[in-house]
């Protein structure tokens, strides 16, 4: 038996536990791992030289496929370059299994080359750290090695999912002899069967009674992957209790919930617009008594600050396991359930249960009420579903409607305001309007990746065309710019069958150009680059924009264009700097036959800031 047999068994354990994708960066110390993974018939291995880009590509693969992906690197600082993606995976709850090759323990701190202290390399930003045995000739060591790899993979995928490190000390010789065949297994793996916590019926009845008896109930969704069953359950829940449901674009509540989906009944997503309205009466009308949340982070700073100031009497967070953040400083109850189970079971737990199943073909026709609302805008629709709200008394329905209507009215006003404002003629060429027009052309069933800084904020304000099947992703675990492009590349590799569109700014794009430094085609990838030759966000936020150091020390102005990057990596390049050029380029850019493409939208940072300030000023003065 080879002295490296335990190492050669690692790919077999991965394959048996569902890991089929590995992203590795070449090196000498990791050669035994590289060869073992490369020769395993059930593993797809991709080589990416830059470890930082490699880790984010792995994150994009795992995020898109919704299962663990393995990373492999050599010893020394190579593993440190994984750290940004590891932190993002930790806070976004994405499973990564990180195999870091290492020197054997006796050579640590002995001035040997490519040697650092790799044990527990990611500290508090990994779910766990495992050390592979340096010597595996004894049967007990082989048993131990297989067991810990199995445990590491299971830990990565347990809720809340996240990254784990397996540090693998390796001694020479690293390479098999000429003609030597590697053997994989047999190995024994430990499988953990998933389960979902369900609260006792009496507790569910108690929660249902509290929701029914509370007039001002608000549901807020944080970042969450698209889940069709959850969307349906949310809509039934909202209809049964007549409550507003609010979520940022990354909560993926905007997607159609079923055939015949009625957009007038959709969850609300314009909070970044109407929360900027200074009218005190509106803020008072929207204030919840009971806040119910699920999912992860919010993009909308306006909503986050509003809810912190609103201080609801009760705040329930729905999460099956793991630590819970008190984001709004009002947490009173943690409900240990999957959000899907909670929103499915609570209508059933009503004191007077009614059938809430949708009719064939989707939702019932929209019902309208003509009752006046607190925001003095046109009458708005009432949430309906077959049986929706029927269990409520007239007094309960009236009280809940008085809270629901201002939310719906504010959403409808924001919809109309955006259409009117963005449709203005004689605008200067600016990135805000350019994004609005580009989003109208998104292909159906696309994955939209939003880079951090202004790209994700613009998109959250503007939203997506109604009824469009577009799932939205963003690295909002740590909200860094360092791997946004690489994550989108990973998604394109994971799902070659669907378009992947990245909306990014120039600083994030040029920072992460090594995302394209690999040999794997991504014909489904489309990159929309907003190049204002600066970190334009600093002109849009109070503080830096008033300082004389703005241009040199905050914006970090640069003169780069993306043409050379596109040429180097084989991307079709479409530069635009006018609305006419943009409208002409968009159909070509999104055409399936165009292949991987980069649309560079060049604008002026001062012009962008001036136009966005016009938008904000009109939001503050147009609401009535």
XYZ file of C-alpha atoms in Angstrom:
624
model
C 0.000 0.000 0.000
C 1.258 3.491 -0.848
C 2.311 5.659 2.082
C -0.005 8.282 0.573
C -3.047 5.991 0.368
C -4.933 7.973 3.020
C -4.372 11.129 0.961
C -5.463 9.378 -2.221
C -8.692 8.361 -0.450
C -9.712 11.991 0.143
C -11.338 12.406 -3.326
C -13.270 9.174 -2.835
C -14.670 10.412 0.480
C -15.576 13.723 -1.173
C -17.317 11.966 -4.055
C -19.308 9.678 -1.767
C -20.493 12.669 0.253
C -21.594 14.648 -2.803
C -18.612 16.875 -3.612
C -18.018 16.693 -7.341
C -16.273 20.036 -8.006
C -12.766 21.020 -6.936
C -10.950 24.283 -7.642
C -7.189 24.004 -7.154
C -4.234 26.299 -7.529
C -0.975 24.639 -8.633
C 1.933 24.093 -6.271
C 4.501 21.530 -5.254
C 3.494 20.648 -1.696
C -0.106 19.973 -2.763
C 0.976 17.561 -5.553
C -0.411 14.401 -3.872
C -3.811 16.080 -3.453
C -3.707 17.477 -6.989
C -2.924 14.116 -8.566
C -5.515 12.272 -6.487
C -8.321 14.688 -7.329
C -7.301 14.946 -10.988
C -7.354 11.171 -11.457
C -10.613 10.497 -9.640
C -13.294 9.647 -12.236
C -16.189 11.321 -10.364
C -14.488 14.656 -9.663
C -14.395 17.730 -11.921
C -11.187 19.669 -11.254
C -10.588 23.239 -12.415
C -7.225 24.962 -12.127
C -7.106 28.667 -11.258
C -3.602 30.062 -10.570
C -4.630 32.972 -8.331
C -5.789 31.553 -4.990
C -7.988 34.544 -4.140
C -9.846 34.272 -7.441
C -9.911 30.470 -7.151
C -11.618 30.593 -3.772
C -14.309 33.002 -4.967
C -14.855 30.894 -8.087
C -15.342 27.929 -5.772
C -17.771 30.015 -3.734
C -19.723 30.843 -6.906
C -19.880 27.162 -7.823
C -21.157 26.220 -4.365
C -23.595 29.132 -4.230
C -25.092 28.232 -7.601
C -25.177 24.448 -7.123
C -26.250 24.672 -3.461
C -23.767 22.045 -2.361
C -20.219 21.941 -1.046
C -17.191 22.601 -3.252
C -13.572 21.754 -2.369
C -10.550 24.046 -2.666
C -6.953 22.794 -2.836
C -3.801 24.878 -2.487
C -0.143 24.503 -1.638
C 1.569 25.511 1.610
C 2.530 28.969 2.860
C 0.713 32.161 1.975
C -1.378 30.402 -0.681
C -3.966 29.497 1.946
C -4.038 33.049 3.293
C -5.229 34.221 -0.115
C -8.352 32.100 0.398
C -9.269 34.150 3.471
C -11.598 36.756 1.871
C -13.704 34.070 0.201
C -13.668 31.936 3.353
C -15.019 34.876 5.367
C -17.682 35.556 2.725
C -18.696 31.887 2.731
C -18.909 31.920 6.523
C -21.258 34.900 6.729
C -23.250 33.914 3.635
C -23.515 30.313 4.882
C -22.015 28.634 1.826
C -20.268 25.255 2.260
C -16.593 25.161 1.247
C -14.109 22.422 2.185
C -10.620 23.930 2.094
C -7.679 21.516 1.784
C -4.440 23.367 2.578
C -1.256 21.380 1.949
C 1.380 21.936 4.634
C 4.870 21.019 5.800
C 4.982 18.278 8.445
C 4.715 19.678 12.000
C 8.394 19.299 12.892
C 9.337 21.811 10.172
C 7.032 24.613 11.246
C 8.965 27.704 12.496
C 12.260 26.217 11.261
C 12.854 28.704 8.420
C 11.798 26.179 5.805
C 10.452 27.567 2.519
C 6.742 28.260 2.017
C 6.042 27.514 5.646
C 3.720 29.463 7.921
C 1.475 28.522 10.859
C -1.449 26.952 9.030
C -3.323 25.251 11.847
C -6.702 26.951 12.297
C -5.692 29.363 9.534
C -9.099 31.079 9.249
C -9.844 31.326 12.955
C -13.347 32.529 13.775
C -14.276 32.719 10.078
C -14.386 28.951 9.595
C -16.878 26.555 11.131
C -14.082 24.165 12.007
C -10.426 23.297 11.467
C -9.110 19.743 11.102
C -5.523 18.494 10.956
C -4.887 15.458 8.780
C -2.385 12.946 10.247
C 1.180 13.486 9.017
C 1.863 9.728 9.179
C -0.846 7.355 8.008
C 0.925 4.006 7.820
C -0.813 2.645 10.919
C -4.387 1.357 10.380
C -5.668 3.541 13.214
C -4.219 6.628 11.527
C -5.911 5.657 8.261
C -9.223 5.251 10.087
C -8.678 8.627 11.778
C -7.835 10.340 8.476
C -10.961 9.063 6.712
C -13.131 9.917 9.702
C -11.996 13.526 9.998
C -12.434 14.242 6.256
C -15.953 12.837 6.492
C -16.655 14.938 9.597
C -15.293 18.066 7.922
C -17.585 17.701 4.905
C -20.626 17.032 7.065
C -19.823 20.055 9.248
C -19.528 22.294 6.183
C -23.025 21.324 5.062
C -24.796 21.313 8.432
C -27.081 24.314 8.908
C -25.855 26.991 9.019
C -23.521 25.866 6.256
C -20.055 27.359 5.933
C -16.355 26.806 5.284
C -14.116 24.287 7.029
C -10.362 23.801 6.752
C -8.551 20.476 6.487
C -4.815 21.086 6.879
C -2.843 18.253 5.255
C 0.845 17.918 6.274
C 2.748 16.085 3.541
C 6.210 14.590 3.374
C 8.174 13.807 0.251
C 8.067 11.934 -2.070
C 4.936 13.616 -3.446
C 4.645 11.915 -6.821
C 3.719 8.343 -7.768
C 6.275 6.294 -9.605
C 6.002 6.101 -13.376
C 3.174 3.797 -14.336
C 1.856 3.555 -10.773
C -1.932 3.558 -10.606
C -3.746 5.257 -7.754
C -6.288 3.273 -5.782
C -9.357 5.001 -4.363
C -10.720 3.237 -1.327
C -12.428 1.286 -0.116
C -13.388 3.910 2.473
C -16.071 4.192 5.083
C -17.900 7.515 5.320
C -20.234 8.880 7.962
C -23.459 10.355 6.621
C -25.659 12.731 8.552
C -29.347 12.560 7.712
C -30.917 16.029 7.601
C -33.875 16.864 9.766
C -36.057 19.929 10.339
C -37.167 21.093 13.794
C -40.942 21.470 14.149
C -42.559 23.191 17.103
C -45.362 21.480 19.069
C -48.886 22.136 17.845
C -49.742 24.094 20.983
C -46.814 26.477 20.387
C -47.824 26.958 16.748
C -51.359 27.786 17.893
C -49.933 30.316 20.345
C -47.855 31.987 17.604
C -50.829 32.032 15.236
C -53.025 33.626 17.889
C -50.414 36.330 18.525
C -50.204 37.150 14.806
C -53.976 37.224 14.511
C -54.467 39.490 17.495
C -51.694 41.953 16.556
C -52.827 44.620 14.112
C -49.413 45.791 12.863
C -47.458 42.702 11.762
C -44.582 43.058 9.296
C -42.529 40.295 7.619
C -39.014 41.256 6.433
C -36.825 38.876 4.433
C -33.048 39.108 4.371
C -30.773 37.648 1.697
C -32.109 34.244 0.687
C -31.781 31.950 -2.332
C -34.788 31.496 -4.589
C -37.163 28.847 -3.245
C -40.444 28.425 -5.113
C -42.238 26.613 -2.277
C -41.213 29.319 0.180
C -42.629 32.019 -2.106
C -45.965 30.233 -2.248
C -46.008 29.696 1.518
C -45.204 33.362 2.123
C -48.028 34.487 -0.104
C -50.539 32.194 1.610
C -49.343 33.364 5.000
C -49.555 37.044 4.002
C -53.053 36.551 2.613
C -54.275 34.576 5.630
C -53.144 37.230 8.100
C -53.346 40.277 5.785
C -49.759 41.375 6.477
C -47.140 43.119 4.295
C -44.026 41.168 3.271
C -40.908 43.218 2.438
C -37.573 42.133 0.995
C -34.526 43.469 -0.816
C -33.718 42.228 -4.302
C -31.306 39.640 -2.836
C -34.179 38.083 -0.859
C -35.509 36.829 -4.221
C -39.137 37.528 -3.311
C -39.638 39.272 -6.667
C -39.719 36.040 -8.669
C -43.084 34.664 -9.825
C -44.570 32.388 -7.176
C -46.744 30.283 -9.478
C -48.379 30.141 -12.872
C -50.853 32.976 -13.148
C -48.890 35.013 -10.609
C -50.561 38.379 -10.050
C -47.899 41.091 -9.795
C -50.297 43.438 -8.001
C -50.112 41.063 -5.037
C -46.347 40.686 -5.021
C -44.184 41.154 -1.922
C -42.882 44.683 -1.521
C -39.405 45.743 -2.606
C -39.381 49.531 -3.092
C -38.394 50.372 0.489
C -35.182 52.099 -0.621
C -37.388 54.594 -2.465
C -40.251 55.305 -0.079
C -38.148 55.060 3.086
C -36.329 58.181 1.825
C -39.583 60.159 2.025
C -39.307 62.615 4.964
C -43.031 62.667 5.823
C -43.412 61.734 9.526
C -46.971 60.488 9.010
C -45.782 57.822 6.592
C -43.080 56.548 8.966
C -45.606 56.374 11.786
C -48.119 54.523 9.599
C -45.518 51.883 8.684
C -44.310 51.205 12.233
C -44.790 47.516 13.207
C -45.796 46.095 16.566
C -44.646 42.593 15.628
C -41.691 42.135 13.273
C -41.075 38.663 11.781
C -37.770 38.147 9.976
C -35.877 35.387 8.215
C -32.835 35.154 5.978
C -29.548 37.000 6.252
C -28.420 40.580 5.606
C -30.311 43.571 4.196
C -28.984 45.912 1.531
C -31.392 48.692 2.425
C -29.734 50.877 5.026
C -32.864 53.033 5.113
C -35.052 50.072 6.120
C -32.468 48.813 8.601
C -32.225 52.177 10.363
C -35.992 52.641 10.283
C -36.625 49.317 12.001
C -33.978 50.051 14.626
C -35.714 53.329 15.413
C -39.203 51.812 15.240
C -38.416 49.393 18.081
C -41.335 46.945 17.635
C -42.662 45.461 20.846
C -41.944 41.975 19.499
C -39.404 40.694 16.988
C -39.389 37.022 16.003
C -36.586 35.605 13.881
C -37.148 32.326 12.028
C -34.010 30.155 11.857
C -33.630 26.394 12.454
C -30.179 26.485 14.088
C -27.080 28.567 14.735
C -26.380 31.979 16.212
C -28.958 34.691 15.538
C -28.055 38.348 15.028
C -30.125 41.058 16.710
C -29.817 43.366 13.679
C -32.694 45.668 14.657
C -31.979 45.715 18.413
C -35.456 44.379 19.164
C -35.197 40.572 19.138
C -37.632 38.912 21.553
C -38.117 35.390 20.178
C -36.113 32.896 18.095
C -38.358 30.412 16.299
C -36.341 27.274 15.575
C -37.933 26.241 12.294
C -37.177 26.394 8.613
C -38.852 29.518 7.180
C -40.749 27.323 4.697
C -42.212 25.200 7.505
C -43.113 28.253 9.580
C -44.992 30.020 6.793
C -46.672 26.802 5.657
C -47.817 25.687 9.114
C -48.922 28.963 10.666
C -52.042 29.366 8.472
C -52.933 25.755 9.329
C -52.536 26.622 13.025
C -55.190 29.341 12.860
C -57.881 28.988 15.535
C -60.489 28.757 12.732
C -58.604 27.012 9.894
C -59.622 27.526 6.282
C -58.269 26.019 3.089
C -55.579 28.274 1.612
C -54.651 26.166 -1.406
C -54.427 28.193 -4.613
C -56.896 27.475 -7.360
C -55.623 25.738 -10.509
C -53.759 28.235 -12.698
C -52.629 30.483 -9.884
C -54.204 33.137 -7.683
C -57.745 34.392 -7.595
C -58.584 37.597 -9.466
C -57.427 40.752 -7.693
C -59.899 42.392 -5.310
C -59.765 46.139 -4.749
C -60.889 48.288 -1.859
C -61.778 51.947 -2.079
C -61.033 52.749 1.570
C -58.836 55.822 2.103
C -55.316 55.222 3.356
C -52.820 57.083 5.509
C -50.634 58.152 2.606
C -53.238 59.982 0.543
C -52.534 58.215 -2.746
C -54.765 56.186 -5.051
C -56.632 53.208 -3.545
C -54.541 50.056 -3.459
C -55.292 46.347 -3.765
C -55.962 44.131 -0.806
C -53.916 40.949 -0.576
C -56.141 38.095 -1.694
C -55.872 34.341 -1.955
C -58.680 31.802 -1.937
C -59.759 31.873 1.717
C -57.341 34.714 2.495
C -58.301 36.625 5.635
C -61.632 34.811 5.891
C -60.931 33.635 9.428
C -60.498 37.191 10.698
C -63.303 39.034 12.399
C -64.460 42.247 10.799
C -62.690 44.244 13.489
C -59.437 42.277 13.013
C -59.581 42.650 9.217
C -60.221 46.390 9.541
C -57.299 46.873 11.925
C -54.898 44.817 9.824
C -56.045 46.533 6.629
C -55.334 49.912 8.181
C -51.695 48.818 8.561
C -51.382 46.933 5.269
C -52.710 49.743 3.065
C -49.961 52.322 3.788
C -47.270 49.767 2.885
C -49.009 48.920 -0.380
C -49.704 52.559 -1.139
C -46.064 53.520 -0.572
C -44.957 50.648 -2.835
C -47.356 51.691 -5.595
C -46.262 55.327 -5.340
C -42.594 54.263 -5.591
C -43.344 52.167 -8.672
C -44.993 55.088 -10.398
C -42.365 57.572 -9.304
C -39.497 55.436 -10.672
C -41.217 54.920 -14.020
C -41.813 58.634 -14.393
C -38.392 59.743 -13.176
C -36.392 57.206 -15.186
C -38.443 57.982 -18.307
C -37.521 61.664 -18.343
C -36.164 62.949 -21.626
C -33.009 65.018 -22.053
C -31.119 63.240 -19.268
C -27.327 63.456 -19.245
C -25.714 60.091 -19.868
C -25.409 58.574 -16.397
C -24.939 55.158 -14.856
C -28.192 55.132 -12.834
C -30.354 55.390 -15.947
C -28.012 53.125 -17.917
C -28.488 50.383 -15.318
C -32.245 50.875 -15.359
C -32.320 50.345 -19.120
C -29.923 47.386 -19.007
C -32.034 45.618 -16.365
C -35.078 45.829 -18.665
C -33.197 43.638 -21.171
C -32.212 40.840 -18.788
C -32.935 37.435 -20.308
C -35.466 35.260 -18.551
C -34.082 32.564 -16.226
C -30.826 34.473 -15.800
C -28.692 34.626 -12.664
C -27.936 38.254 -11.850
C -24.791 38.849 -9.781
C -24.500 42.261 -8.188
C -21.059 43.550 -7.227
C -20.698 45.509 -4.029
C -20.524 49.281 -3.751
C -22.992 51.164 -5.991
C -23.994 48.340 -8.359
C -25.927 46.420 -5.700
C -27.453 49.622 -4.301
C -28.593 50.916 -7.691
C -30.192 47.569 -8.533
C -31.978 47.387 -5.192
C -33.526 50.800 -5.808
C -34.511 50.084 -9.409
C -35.688 46.497 -9.072
C -36.387 44.118 -11.951
C -39.148 44.002 -14.557
C -42.323 42.503 -13.112
C -42.748 38.771 -13.543
C -39.206 38.137 -14.786
C -37.580 34.855 -13.706
C -34.213 36.247 -12.593
C -32.488 34.952 -9.457
C -30.256 37.517 -7.733
C -26.925 36.891 -5.997
C -24.494 39.189 -4.186
C -21.547 38.784 -1.824
C -23.318 40.469 1.071
C -21.834 38.239 3.750
C -18.904 40.633 4.104
C -19.939 43.093 1.350
C -16.423 43.282 -0.097
C -15.511 44.060 -3.701
C -12.615 41.604 -3.776
C -14.246 38.572 -5.397
C -17.488 39.697 -7.045
C -16.291 38.899 -10.587
C -14.782 35.553 -9.579
C -18.022 34.525 -7.869
C -19.962 35.244 -11.059
C -17.413 33.257 -13.075
C -17.931 30.329 -10.702
C -21.683 30.571 -11.237
C -21.203 30.569 -15.018
C -19.064 27.434 -14.754
C -21.589 25.773 -12.444
C -24.620 26.357 -14.673
C -23.597 26.631 -18.336
C -27.272 26.178 -19.227
C -28.364 29.597 -17.934
C -27.201 33.161 -18.569
C -25.099 34.691 -15.798
C -25.043 38.495 -15.756
C -22.619 40.448 -13.583
C -23.337 44.113 -12.846
C -20.163 45.668 -11.475
C -18.287 48.904 -10.977
C -14.812 49.699 -12.238
C -12.952 49.375 -8.921
C -14.450 45.947 -8.200
C -13.849 44.831 -11.795
C -10.215 45.850 -12.119
C -9.436 44.607 -8.613
C -10.578 41.110 -9.575
C -9.356 40.723 -13.159
C -7.706 37.397 -12.356
C -11.224 35.952 -12.239
C -10.762 35.381 -15.972
C -7.263 33.847 -15.658
C -8.162 30.226 -16.333
C -8.743 27.958 -19.313
C -12.473 27.199 -18.995
C -15.023 28.684 -21.414
C -17.933 30.679 -20.025
C -20.030 31.520 -23.109
C -23.035 32.232 -20.853
C -21.275 35.038 -18.947
C -22.200 38.697 -19.521
C -20.392 41.479 -17.631
C -21.909 44.962 -17.411
C -19.127 47.276 -16.283
C -19.911 50.762 -14.964
C -16.687 52.658 -15.499
C -16.734 56.163 -14.056
C -12.946 56.027 -13.550
C -13.341 56.332 -9.796
C -14.878 54.866 -6.674
C -18.019 56.859 -7.439
C -19.850 55.840 -4.269
C -17.817 58.385 -2.303
C -19.476 61.230 -4.235
C -22.875 59.895 -3.217
C -22.497 59.562 0.545
C -22.281 62.360 3.051
C -18.882 62.773 4.620
C -16.288 62.058 1.940
C -18.056 64.043 -0.787
C -17.656 67.237 1.241
C -13.919 66.737 1.798
C -11.102 68.297 -0.286
C -9.359 64.887 -0.255
C -12.275 63.280 -2.142
C -10.667 62.642 -5.539
C -7.223 61.451 -4.470
C -7.847 59.636 -1.225
C -11.427 58.342 -1.458
C -12.405 57.989 -5.114
C -8.969 56.575 -6.110
C -9.363 57.857 -9.652
C -7.978 55.677 -12.451
C -7.772 55.914 -16.230
C -8.193 52.231 -17.051
C -10.498 50.847 -19.711
C -11.563 47.223 -20.026
C -10.704 46.746 -23.698
C -7.348 45.107 -23.007
C -8.847 42.821 -20.360
C -11.530 41.726 -22.810
C -8.922 41.067 -25.494
C -6.642 39.137 -23.128
C -9.394 36.801 -21.993
C -11.467 36.447 -25.163
C -14.531 38.463 -24.152
C -16.568 40.221 -26.816
C -16.142 43.914 -26.047
C -18.887 46.518 -26.450
C -18.030 50.058 -25.278
C -20.825 52.644 -24.918
C -20.880 56.251 -23.754
C -24.308 57.474 -24.941
C -27.876 56.263 -24.537
C -28.110 55.635 -28.295
C -25.020 53.419 -28.202
C -26.401 51.595 -25.144
C -29.761 50.842 -26.757
C -27.987 49.581 -29.866
C -25.548 47.409 -27.924
C -27.911 45.733 -25.440
C -29.636 43.299 -27.860
C -26.254 42.242 -29.261
C -24.743 41.947 -25.792
C -27.497 39.680 -24.456
C -27.901 37.578 -27.616
C -27.157 33.927 -26.846
C -24.903 33.585 -29.875
C -22.685 36.476 -28.746
C -20.772 34.298 -26.293
C -18.983 35.723 -23.262
C -19.199 39.497 -23.504
C -18.274 42.669 -21.660
C -20.355 45.831 -21.959
C -18.371 48.821 -20.708
C -20.567 51.810 -19.836
C -18.309 54.855 -19.501
C -19.716 57.796 -17.563
C -18.568 60.837 -15.596
C -18.450 60.468 -11.816
C -19.498 64.113 -11.160
C -22.400 63.775 -13.645
C -23.508 60.530 -11.965
C -23.452 62.210 -8.564
C -25.423 65.219 -9.794
C -28.096 63.080 -11.441
C -28.439 60.778 -8.438
C -28.803 63.830 -6.197
C -31.634 65.014 -8.484
C -33.293 61.626 -7.968
C -32.969 61.871 -4.200
C -34.257 65.436 -4.143
C -37.328 64.481 -6.183
C -38.033 61.496 -3.910
C -38.063 63.861 -0.961
C -40.432 66.344 -2.611
C -42.693 64.257 -4.893
C -44.546 62.169 -2.296
C -47.987 63.502 -1.376
